[in-house]
Amino acid sequence: MIVKQIWTGNSYRNFNYLIACKETGQALAIDPLDHEKCLAAAKEAGWDITQILNTHEHRDHTGGNAALVAKTGAKILAHKNAKDKIADMARGLGAGDVIKVGKTVELEALDTPGHTMSHVCLRSHTDQPALFSGDTLFNAGAGNCHNGGHPEELYKTFSEQLARLPDDTRIYPGHDYIENNLRFTLNREPDNKRAQEMLDELKGQDPSRAYVSTLKVEREINTFFRLTSPSVIAKLRESFADLPEKPDPRTVFLKLRELRNKW
Ligand SMILES: [Zn+2]
């Protein structure tokens, strides 16, 4: 499996992806908003884009579909419940469905509601797994729930699915938010040394050569995976006086999501 991360350079800071089969050169494009950059990258590598995967229905993820289909004839795949929200879907996906790219690549759909209620992440079946996490999991952050989402569902997705993935899973999110998110981590957990080091290192990084984290790293720097950290809880109790000394992780997650909205 070859992964190419494409920085769009737009104000929403979207990342698009191409995933290609080494043997056949067939490729799948994830959320190809910048269809021109995706096409140019595929051409340069000698790949044919045969499938488009939308992680969810938001326009900054689906806005390149029509132009890319017109040029390549690629089939559009997305969550099965997104059928009335994404035009010309050829395949609706449910949890556990497998997507093949060429002969050598297998990707598994995870049903990951929260940012929207019809969001999929893709997990690769490779020696070192990769997760294409759309707007569910960001580097050092979690998706918002403003436009058709639900924080309780996002918590369930984090705790029941993402937190259980192997440590060495490489994380490929839908946006480059790492710098701002690390600042939020440090706002919530000022003694998080790893987050401070990473911020010092990645501040002003060139997103066209972006740092790629792993789930192990996210467990260290992403507040939404640090729900039992004593310092996260202590800081949270300054904002929410009614929070018990040992709050349940769900409550911590929901409070953090609430604070992140206002931050
Ligand atoms: Zn979105």
Coordinates of C-alpha atoms and ligand atoms in Angstrom, one line a residue:
M1 CA 0.0 0.0 0.0
I2 CA 1.3 3.4 -0.9
V3 CA -0.1 6.4 0.8
K4 CA 0.2 9.9 -0.5
Q5 CA -1.0 12.8 1.7
I6 CA -2.0 15.8 -0.3
W7 CA -2.0 19.2 1.4
T8 CA -4.7 21.4 -0.2
G9 CA -3.4 24.7 1.2
N10 CA -7.0 26.0 1.6
S11 CA -8.2 27.9 4.6
Y12 CA -10.0 24.9 6.1
R13 CA -6.6 23.1 6.1
N14 CA -7.9 20.0 4.4
F15 CA -5.7 16.9 3.7
N16 CA -6.7 14.7 0.8
Y17 CA -5.2 11.2 0.3
L18 CA -4.4 8.8 -2.5
I19 CA -4.0 5.1 -1.6
A20 CA -2.5 3.0 -4.3
C21 CA -1.7 -0.6 -5.2
K22 CA 1.9 -1.1 -6.1
E23 CA 1.2 -3.8 -8.6
T24 CA -1.7 -2.4 -10.6
G25 CA -1.3 1.3 -10.0
Q26 CA -5.0 1.6 -9.2
A27 CA -5.7 4.2 -6.5
L28 CA -8.5 5.3 -4.2
A29 CA -8.8 9.0 -3.4
I30 CA -10.0 10.0 0.1
D31 CA -12.1 13.2 0.3
P32 CA -10.5 14.7 -2.9
L33 CA -11.6 18.3 -2.4
D34 CA -8.6 19.5 -4.4
H35 CA -9.3 17.3 -7.4
E36 CA -6.7 19.0 -9.5
K37 CA -3.9 18.3 -7.0
C38 CA -5.1 14.7 -6.6
L39 CA -5.2 14.2 -10.3
A40 CA -1.8 15.8 -10.8
A41 CA -0.3 13.6 -8.0
A42 CA -1.9 10.5 -9.5
K43 CA -0.6 11.3 -13.0
E44 CA 2.9 12.0 -11.7
A45 CA 3.0 8.6 -10.0
G46 CA 1.4 6.8 -12.9
W47 CA -1.8 5.8 -11.0
D48 CA -5.4 5.5 -12.1
I49 CA -8.0 6.8 -9.6
T50 CA -10.7 4.2 -9.7
Q51 CA -12.5 4.9 -6.4
I52 CA -13.4 7.9 -4.3
L53 CA -14.1 7.5 -0.6
N54 CA -15.8 10.2 1.3
T55 CA -15.4 9.9 5.1
H56 CA -18.5 12.0 5.5
E57 CA -20.9 14.3 3.8
H58 CA -19.5 17.8 4.5
R59 CA -18.8 19.9 1.5
D60 CA -15.1 20.4 2.2
H61 CA -14.8 16.6 1.8
T62 CA -17.2 15.9 -1.1
G63 CA -16.7 19.1 -3.1
G64 CA -14.2 17.6 -5.5
N65 CA -16.2 14.5 -6.3
A66 CA -18.0 15.6 -9.5
A67 CA -15.0 17.0 -11.2
L68 CA -12.9 14.0 -10.3
V69 CA -15.6 11.5 -11.5
A70 CA -15.9 13.5 -14.8
K71 CA -12.2 13.0 -15.4
T72 CA -11.7 9.5 -14.1
G73 CA -15.0 7.7 -14.0
A74 CA -14.2 6.7 -10.4
K75 CA -16.9 5.2 -8.2
I76 CA -18.0 7.0 -5.0
L77 CA -18.0 5.2 -1.7
A78 CA -19.3 6.5 1.6
H79 CA -21.3 5.5 4.7
K80 CA -24.5 3.8 3.7
N81 CA -26.6 6.4 5.5
A82 CA -25.0 9.2 3.5
K83 CA -26.8 8.1 0.3
D84 CA -29.3 11.0 0.4
K85 CA -26.5 13.5 1.2
I86 CA -23.8 12.6 -1.2
A87 CA -24.6 12.7 -5.0
D88 CA -24.0 9.6 -7.2
M89 CA -22.8 7.2 -4.5
A90 CA -22.0 3.8 -6.0
R91 CA -21.5 1.9 -2.8
G92 CA -22.8 2.4 0.8
L93 CA -20.5 1.1 3.5
G94 CA -21.2 -0.4 6.9
A95 CA -18.9 -1.5 9.7
G96 CA -16.5 -4.2 8.7
D97 CA -17.0 -3.8 4.9
V98 CA -13.8 -4.3 3.0
I99 CA -12.6 -2.1 0.1
K100 CA -10.1 -3.4 -2.3
V101 CA -7.7 -1.2 -4.2
G102 CA -6.1 -3.1 -7.1
K103 CA -4.7 -6.5 -6.0
T104 CA -2.7 -5.7 -2.9
V105 CA -4.6 -3.2 -0.8
E106 CA -7.4 -4.0 1.6
L107 CA -9.1 -1.3 3.7
E108 CA -11.8 -1.9 6.3
A109 CA -14.6 0.5 7.0
L110 CA -15.2 1.5 10.6
D111 CA -18.6 3.0 11.4
T112 CA -17.6 6.1 13.4
P113 CA -20.5 8.4 14.3
G114 CA -20.0 11.6 16.2
H115 CA -18.7 14.4 13.9
T116 CA -21.7 13.4 11.7
M117 CA -23.9 10.4 12.1
S118 CA -22.8 8.9 8.8
H119 CA -19.0 9.0 9.1
V120 CA -16.6 6.2 8.2
C121 CA -12.9 5.8 9.1
L122 CA -10.8 3.4 7.1
R123 CA -8.3 1.0 8.7
S124 CA -5.7 -0.7 6.5
H125 CA -5.0 -4.4 6.6
T126 CA -1.2 -3.9 6.5
D127 CA 1.7 -5.0 8.7
Q128 CA 1.8 -1.5 10.2
P129 CA -1.9 -0.4 10.3
A130 CA -3.0 3.0 9.1
L131 CA -6.2 4.8 10.1
F132 CA -7.7 7.4 7.7
S133 CA -9.7 9.2 10.3
G134 CA -11.6 12.0 8.5
D135 CA -13.0 14.5 10.9
T136 CA -13.4 12.0 13.8
L137 CA -9.8 12.0 15.1
F138 CA -7.3 14.8 14.5
N139 CA -3.7 15.0 15.6
A140 CA -4.1 16.0 19.2
G141 CA -7.8 16.6 18.8
A142 CA -11.3 15.3 18.1
G143 CA -13.9 16.4 15.5
N144 CA -16.6 18.9 16.5
C145 CA -20.3 18.0 16.6
H146 CA -21.8 21.2 15.3
N147 CA -23.1 20.1 11.9
G148 CA -25.1 17.0 12.3
G149 CA -23.0 15.3 15.0
H150 CA -23.4 14.2 18.6
P151 CA -20.9 14.4 21.4
E152 CA -22.1 11.2 23.1
E153 CA -21.7 9.2 19.9
L154 CA -18.2 10.7 19.4
Y155 CA -17.3 9.6 22.9
K156 CA -18.5 6.0 22.1
T157 CA -16.5 6.0 18.9
F158 CA -13.4 7.1 20.7
S159 CA -13.7 4.7 23.7
E160 CA -15.2 1.6 21.9
Q161 CA -13.3 1.8 18.6
L162 CA -10.4 4.2 18.3
A163 CA -8.9 3.6 21.8
R164 CA -8.8 -0.1 21.0
L165 CA -6.7 0.2 17.9
P166 CA -3.0 -0.9 18.1
D167 CA -0.4 1.5 19.3
D168 CA 1.5 1.5 16.0
T169 CA -1.5 2.6 13.9
R170 CA -0.5 5.5 11.8
I171 CA -3.0 8.4 11.9
Y172 CA -4.0 10.2 8.7
P173 CA -6.6 12.9 9.6
G174 CA -8.8 15.0 7.3
H175 CA -7.3 18.4 8.4
D176 CA -4.0 19.8 9.6
Y177 CA -5.0 21.2 13.0
I178 CA -2.0 19.9 15.0
E179 CA -0.6 23.2 16.2
N180 CA -3.8 24.6 17.5
N181 CA -4.8 21.3 19.0
L182 CA -1.5 21.0 20.9
R183 CA -2.1 24.4 22.3
F184 CA -5.5 23.2 23.6
T185 CA -3.8 20.1 25.1
L186 CA -1.4 22.4 27.0
N187 CA -4.3 24.6 28.0
R188 CA -6.0 21.6 29.6
E189 CA -2.8 19.9 30.8
P190 CA 0.0 22.4 31.2
D191 CA 2.5 19.8 32.5
N192 CA 2.2 17.6 29.4
K193 CA 5.9 17.6 28.4
R194 CA 5.4 15.5 25.3
A195 CA 2.8 18.0 23.9
Q196 CA 5.1 20.9 24.7
E197 CA 8.1 19.3 23.0
M198 CA 5.9 18.4 20.0
L199 CA 4.6 22.0 19.7
D200 CA 8.1 23.4 19.9
E201 CA 9.1 21.0 17.1
L202 CA 6.1 21.3 14.8
K203 CA 5.2 24.9 15.2
G204 CA 5.0 26.4 11.7
Q205 CA 5.6 23.0 10.0
D206 CA 5.2 22.7 6.3
P207 CA 1.9 20.8 5.9
S208 CA 3.0 19.5 2.5
R209 CA 5.5 17.4 4.5
A210 CA 3.4 17.0 7.6
Y211 CA 4.3 14.9 10.6
V212 CA 2.4 11.6 10.8
S213 CA 1.6 10.5 14.3
T214 CA 0.6 7.0 15.7
L215 CA -2.0 6.0 18.1
K216 CA 0.7 5.6 20.8
V217 CA 1.6 9.3 20.3
E218 CA -2.0 10.4 20.3
R219 CA -2.5 8.7 23.7
E220 CA 0.2 11.0 25.0
I221 CA -0.8 14.3 23.4
N222 CA -4.5 14.1 22.6
T223 CA -6.6 15.3 25.5
F224 CA -9.5 13.2 24.2
F225 CA -7.6 10.1 25.0
R226 CA -6.3 11.4 28.4
L227 CA -9.6 11.2 30.3
T228 CA -8.2 9.7 33.4
S229 CA -5.1 12.0 33.6
P230 CA -5.1 13.5 37.1
S231 CA -3.9 16.9 35.8
V232 CA -6.6 17.0 33.1
I233 CA -9.2 16.2 35.8
A234 CA -7.8 18.8 38.3
K235 CA -7.8 21.5 35.6
L236 CA -11.3 20.5 34.6
R237 CA -12.6 20.8 38.1
E238 CA -11.5 24.5 38.1
S239 CA -14.0 25.1 35.3
F240 CA -16.7 22.7 36.5
A241 CA -17.0 22.9 40.3
D242 CA -19.6 20.1 40.5
L243 CA -17.2 17.6 38.8
P244 CA -16.4 14.8 41.3
E245 CA -12.8 14.0 42.2
K246 CA -12.9 10.8 40.1
P247 CA -15.3 11.6 37.3
D248 CA -16.2 8.9 34.8
P249 CA -14.3 9.2 31.4
R250 CA -17.5 9.9 29.5
T251 CA -18.2 13.0 31.6
V252 CA -14.6 14.2 31.2
F253 CA -14.8 13.7 27.4
L254 CA -18.1 15.7 27.1
K255 CA -16.7 18.5 29.3
L256 CA -13.6 18.7 27.2
R257 CA -15.6 18.7 24.0
E258 CA -17.7 21.6 25.4
L259 CA -14.6 23.6 26.4
R260 CA -13.0 23.0 23.0
N261 CA -16.0 24.6 21.3
K262 CA -15.5 27.8 23.3
W263 CA -11.8 27.8 23.1
Ligands
ZN1 ZN -16.6 17.6 8.5

